[in-house]
Amino acid sequence: MGERYQTLVEVFEHYTNDLFKRIGVDRSESTWWCYRAVLGHLRAFLKHEYNLHHITLLELEQSFIEQYHVYLKTVCRSKAGSVCRYMDRWNNVVKISFNNGLMPRNSFALYRYSAPREPRTFLSEEVLRIFQTSRLKSAKHEYHRDLFLFSCFTEICYKDMHYLTCEQIIPDTKGHLRIHGNRCKTDGEYTVKFLPAALRLLEKYRGTAPRRLHSICRDLAVSIAPCVVLPNSAVSHGT
């Protein structure tokens, strides 16, 4: 095959290793993990469909991409949004390889894929009230519910909740607690005044240790707990 045409797996590994070095500089750890997931699916696909460990960039055709797309949806049973994220990462690596002269053509150039757009839904005030007061099956479910409510009443998104620290909760000139920080995605500065419902959640979890939850909310498990170790006087200022 010659030295000019590297294999797809080698190129993907090289790019993923470079991403790891850039964590905390201009890339997040979650981005690196996503590329690692794509690489894992790619290796499994080569073994499943072709009983191979490698395929050269020279052999990369659009039909190969189409089969991989179907593999993600059928064998892996990935959701449409996840499939598009995986395809986007792969498309990016192929485009970089083409621009660097590692392959004679961009196999993704004419391939189109998109996730179906689902209508945006909202919780009504009545539904939110029922959600607040309903008894749930377990303490873990209640903890998930409280994380969601804390996000609702503070306008803190998933990413910002994950990196929320106790130092971001400060009293203003009148002694009312506020959350001050920068958005992870836009780096825009924000200041959020605590509503009574959010303060009650802080009081509810005061002094509790962070839990390690093995679920979709596991990254949020560290969000409230670091903020509820505030001194008693700090929370009382906001009541």
Tab-separated table of C-alpha atoms in Angstrom:
chain	number	residue	atom	x	y	z
A	1	MET	CA	0.000	0.000	0.000
A	2	GLY	CA	3.008	2.299	0.396
A	3	GLU	CA	3.694	4.745	3.217
A	4	ARG	CA	1.515	7.514	1.798
A	5	TYR	CA	-1.818	5.892	2.600
A	6	GLN	CA	-2.212	5.219	6.306
A	7	THR	CA	-5.036	3.176	7.740
A	8	LEU	CA	-8.227	4.786	9.001
A	9	VAL	CA	-7.745	3.393	12.515
A	10	GLU	CA	-4.169	4.735	12.713
A	11	VAL	CA	-5.254	8.217	11.655
A	12	PHE	CA	-8.138	8.158	14.120
A	13	GLU	CA	-5.837	7.038	16.951
A	14	HIS	CA	-3.334	9.770	16.122
A	15	TYR	CA	-6.029	12.468	16.122
A	16	THR	CA	-7.542	11.156	19.359
A	17	ASN	CA	-4.144	11.165	21.078
A	18	ASP	CA	-3.622	14.767	19.994
A	19	LEU	CA	-7.023	15.668	21.455
A	20	PHE	CA	-5.998	14.189	24.795
A	21	LYS	CA	-3.012	16.557	24.938
A	22	ARG	CA	-5.330	19.523	24.292
A	23	ILE	CA	-7.743	18.785	27.146
A	24	GLY	CA	-8.042	21.898	29.271
A	25	VAL	CA	-6.373	24.033	26.589
A	26	ASP	CA	-8.882	24.293	23.752
A	27	ARG	CA	-10.757	20.990	24.035
A	28	SER	CA	-12.874	19.404	26.772
A	29	GLU	CA	-12.515	15.898	28.151
A	30	SER	CA	-16.016	15.035	26.919
A	31	THR	CA	-14.911	15.742	23.328
A	32	TRP	CA	-12.001	13.334	23.710
A	33	TRP	CA	-14.295	10.637	25.106
A	34	CYS	CA	-16.660	11.059	22.155
A	35	TYR	CA	-13.832	10.464	19.677
A	36	ARG	CA	-12.756	7.451	21.727
A	37	ALA	CA	-16.290	6.071	21.409
A	38	VAL	CA	-16.253	6.574	17.635
A	39	LEU	CA	-12.908	4.776	17.418
A	40	GLY	CA	-14.286	1.861	19.424
A	41	HIS	CA	-17.341	1.573	17.167
A	42	LEU	CA	-15.107	1.756	14.089
A	43	ARG	CA	-12.928	-1.127	15.271
A	44	ALA	CA	-15.989	-3.212	16.127
A	45	PHE	CA	-17.537	-2.448	12.729
A	46	LEU	CA	-14.420	-3.558	10.825
A	47	LYS	CA	-14.374	-6.812	12.769
A	48	HIS	CA	-18.132	-7.366	12.443
A	49	GLU	CA	-18.522	-6.586	8.733
A	50	TYR	CA	-15.138	-7.463	7.212
A	51	ASN	CA	-13.268	-9.463	9.870
A	52	LEU	CA	-10.479	-6.887	9.583
A	53	HIS	CA	-8.543	-4.716	12.004
A	54	HIS	CA	-7.553	-2.013	9.507
A	55	ILE	CA	-8.628	-0.424	6.239
A	56	THR	CA	-6.432	1.978	4.283
A	57	LEU	CA	-7.594	5.502	3.540
A	58	LEU	CA	-7.176	4.687	-0.155
A	59	GLU	CA	-9.898	2.022	0.158
A	60	LEU	CA	-12.365	4.271	1.988
A	61	GLU	CA	-15.450	4.525	-0.239
A	62	GLN	CA	-18.863	6.074	0.314
A	63	SER	CA	-20.397	2.589	0.472
A	64	PHE	CA	-18.183	1.862	3.503
A	65	ILE	CA	-19.529	4.979	5.223
A	66	GLU	CA	-23.106	4.002	4.420
A	67	GLN	CA	-22.603	0.532	5.903
A	68	TYR	CA	-21.065	2.045	9.038
A	69	HIS	CA	-24.058	4.380	9.358
A	70	VAL	CA	-26.443	1.424	9.160
A	71	TYR	CA	-24.292	-0.517	11.648
A	72	LEU	CA	-24.618	2.251	14.252
A	73	LYS	CA	-28.410	2.328	13.880
A	74	THR	CA	-29.015	-1.433	13.765
A	75	VAL	CA	-26.275	-3.381	15.556
A	76	CYS	CA	-25.374	-0.656	18.090
A	77	ARG	CA	-28.978	0.607	18.259
A	78	SER	CA	-27.745	4.153	18.779
A	79	LYS	CA	-30.262	6.974	18.812
A	80	ALA	CA	-30.453	9.292	15.800
A	81	GLY	CA	-28.735	12.134	17.646
A	82	SER	CA	-25.871	9.901	18.782
A	83	VAL	CA	-25.429	8.503	15.276
A	84	CYS	CA	-25.088	12.021	13.865
A	85	ARG	CA	-22.529	12.972	16.512
A	86	TYR	CA	-20.478	9.858	15.697
A	87	MET	CA	-20.689	10.571	11.969
A	88	ASP	CA	-19.677	14.207	12.518
A	89	ARG	CA	-16.512	13.130	14.378
A	90	TRP	CA	-15.627	10.642	11.682
A	91	ASN	CA	-16.320	13.203	8.960
A	92	ASN	CA	-13.974	15.636	10.688
A	93	VAL	CA	-11.087	13.134	10.785
A	94	VAL	CA	-11.599	12.195	7.130
A	95	LYS	CA	-11.696	15.866	6.102
A	96	ILE	CA	-8.432	16.566	7.971
A	97	SER	CA	-6.803	13.511	6.348
A	98	PHE	CA	-7.899	14.692	2.904
A	99	ASN	CA	-6.655	18.250	3.512
A	100	ASN	CA	-3.299	16.873	4.680
A	101	GLY	CA	-2.891	14.841	1.489
A	102	LEU	CA	-3.268	11.434	3.172
A	103	MET	CA	-6.063	10.356	0.819
A	104	PRO	CA	-6.863	11.173	-2.832
A	105	ARG	CA	-10.533	12.088	-2.246
A	106	ASN	CA	-12.926	13.015	0.536
A	107	SER	CA	-15.322	10.084	0.824
A	108	PHE	CA	-17.739	12.194	2.877
A	109	ALA	CA	-18.000	14.935	0.234
A	110	LEU	CA	-21.294	13.714	-1.236
A	111	TYR	CA	-22.665	11.839	1.772
A	112	ARG	CA	-25.572	13.482	3.616
A	113	TYR	CA	-26.996	12.563	7.003
A	114	SER	CA	-29.108	14.400	9.564
A	115	ALA	CA	-30.984	13.748	12.775
A	116	PRO	CA	-34.766	14.184	12.751
A	117	ARG	CA	-35.841	17.421	14.408
A	118	GLU	CA	-38.189	16.779	17.291
A	119	PRO	CA	-40.589	19.473	18.520
A	120	ARG	CA	-39.378	21.335	21.599
A	121	THR	CA	-41.561	20.678	24.629
A	122	PHE	CA	-42.024	22.646	27.840
A	123	LEU	CA	-43.230	21.898	31.352
A	124	SER	CA	-46.274	23.836	32.454
A	125	GLU	CA	-46.419	25.400	35.910
A	126	GLU	CA	-48.943	22.771	37.018
A	127	VAL	CA	-46.803	19.850	35.800
A	128	LEU	CA	-43.742	21.330	37.487
A	129	ARG	CA	-45.664	21.671	40.768
A	130	ILE	CA	-46.782	18.027	40.590
A	131	PHE	CA	-43.217	16.972	39.823
A	132	GLN	CA	-41.992	18.842	42.901
A	133	THR	CA	-44.474	17.310	45.320
A	134	SER	CA	-44.846	13.728	44.038
A	135	ARG	CA	-43.353	10.848	46.001
A	136	LEU	CA	-40.875	8.852	43.939
A	137	LYS	CA	-39.803	5.220	44.137
A	138	SER	CA	-36.381	5.683	45.680
A	139	ALA	CA	-33.969	8.193	47.146
A	140	LYS	CA	-31.905	8.018	43.945
A	141	HIS	CA	-34.915	9.071	41.874
A	142	GLU	CA	-35.564	11.935	44.259
A	143	TYR	CA	-31.943	13.012	43.956
A	144	HIS	CA	-32.242	13.080	40.154
A	145	ARG	CA	-35.459	15.050	40.474
A	146	ASP	CA	-33.826	17.595	42.784
A	147	LEU	CA	-30.890	18.045	40.407
A	148	PHE	CA	-33.326	18.806	37.610
A	149	LEU	CA	-35.317	21.222	39.785
A	150	PHE	CA	-32.148	22.984	40.894
A	151	SER	CA	-31.316	23.502	37.212
A	152	CYS	CA	-34.831	24.823	36.517
A	153	PHE	CA	-34.862	27.335	39.374
A	154	THR	CA	-31.319	28.622	38.786
A	155	GLU	CA	-31.241	28.527	34.946
A	156	ILE	CA	-28.024	26.507	35.162
A	157	CYS	CA	-27.614	24.166	32.169
A	158	TYR	CA	-26.218	20.623	32.269
A	159	LYS	CA	-22.620	21.642	31.508
A	160	ASP	CA	-22.588	24.514	33.998
A	161	MET	CA	-24.168	22.297	36.667
A	162	HIS	CA	-21.332	19.816	36.241
A	163	TYR	CA	-18.657	22.423	36.957
A	164	LEU	CA	-20.554	24.359	39.630
A	165	THR	CA	-18.446	24.972	42.749
A	166	CYS	CA	-19.107	26.314	46.206
A	167	GLU	CA	-16.952	29.384	45.462
A	168	GLN	CA	-19.470	30.481	42.817
A	169	ILE	CA	-22.201	30.943	45.453
A	170	ILE	CA	-21.662	34.337	47.023
A	171	PRO	CA	-23.830	36.878	48.889
A	172	ASP	CA	-24.564	40.241	47.258
A	173	THR	CA	-24.490	43.607	49.023
A	174	LYS	CA	-27.870	42.885	50.618
A	175	GLY	CA	-26.808	39.435	51.836
A	176	HIS	CA	-28.858	37.498	49.261
A	177	LEU	CA	-27.111	34.481	47.752
A	178	ARG	CA	-26.297	34.529	44.058
A	179	ILE	CA	-24.478	32.204	41.643
A	180	HIS	CA	-21.758	33.942	39.658
A	181	GLY	CA	-19.675	32.358	36.920
A	182	ASN	CA	-19.038	31.932	33.206
A	183	ARG	CA	-20.963	29.728	30.798
A	184	CYS	CA	-18.918	26.717	29.692
A	185	LYS	CA	-20.028	26.872	26.057
A	186	THR	CA	-19.951	30.630	25.419
A	187	ASP	CA	-17.692	31.824	28.272
A	188	GLY	CA	-20.283	34.551	28.866
A	189	GLU	CA	-20.540	35.890	32.402
A	190	TYR	CA	-23.746	35.256	34.330
A	191	THR	CA	-25.205	36.045	37.739
A	192	VAL	CA	-28.263	34.190	39.049
A	193	LYS	CA	-30.265	35.187	42.100
A	194	PHE	CA	-31.487	32.276	44.203
A	195	LEU	CA	-35.215	31.649	44.226
A	196	PRO	CA	-36.706	30.236	47.459
A	197	ALA	CA	-37.152	26.787	45.840
A	198	ALA	CA	-33.428	26.570	44.972
A	199	LEU	CA	-32.487	27.680	48.499
A	200	ARG	CA	-34.649	24.917	49.950
A	201	LEU	CA	-32.703	22.403	47.878
A	202	LEU	CA	-29.434	23.763	49.258
A	203	GLU	CA	-30.831	23.401	52.764
A	204	LYS	CA	-32.083	19.881	52.051
A	205	TYR	CA	-28.643	18.620	51.017
A	206	ARG	CA	-26.533	20.632	53.431
A	207	GLY	CA	-23.528	18.638	54.656
A	208	THR	CA	-24.189	15.555	52.541
A	209	ALA	CA	-21.293	13.903	50.710
A	210	PRO	CA	-21.370	13.665	46.899
A	211	ARG	CA	-22.906	10.457	45.599
A	212	ARG	CA	-21.552	8.469	42.693
A	213	LEU	CA	-24.590	7.666	40.570
A	214	HIS	CA	-24.299	5.200	37.699
A	215	SER	CA	-26.907	6.720	35.439
A	216	ILE	CA	-27.394	9.464	32.910
A	217	CYS	CA	-27.151	11.961	35.775
A	218	ARG	CA	-23.836	10.681	37.143
A	219	ASP	CA	-22.013	13.803	35.963
A	220	LEU	CA	-24.491	15.979	37.820
A	221	ALA	CA	-23.987	14.127	41.085
A	222	VAL	CA	-21.221	16.528	42.101
A	223	SER	CA	-23.295	19.632	41.373
A	224	ILE	CA	-25.423	20.238	44.423
A	225	ALA	CA	-23.301	18.437	47.002
A	226	PRO	CA	-20.300	20.816	46.879
A	227	CYS	CA	-22.662	23.756	47.237
A	228	VAL	CA	-24.555	22.496	50.258
A	229	VAL	CA	-21.594	22.533	52.610
A	230	LEU	CA	-22.070	26.264	53.026
A	231	PRO	CA	-22.116	27.573	56.602
A	232	ASN	CA	-25.534	27.880	58.208
A	233	SER	CA	-25.256	31.652	58.154
A	234	ALA	CA	-24.657	31.724	54.392
A	235	VAL	CA	-27.954	30.015	53.580
A	236	SER	CA	-29.846	31.997	56.179
A	237	HIS	CA	-28.826	35.228	54.428
A	238	GLY	CA	-30.722	34.133	51.345
A	239	THR	CA	-33.954	33.167	53.093
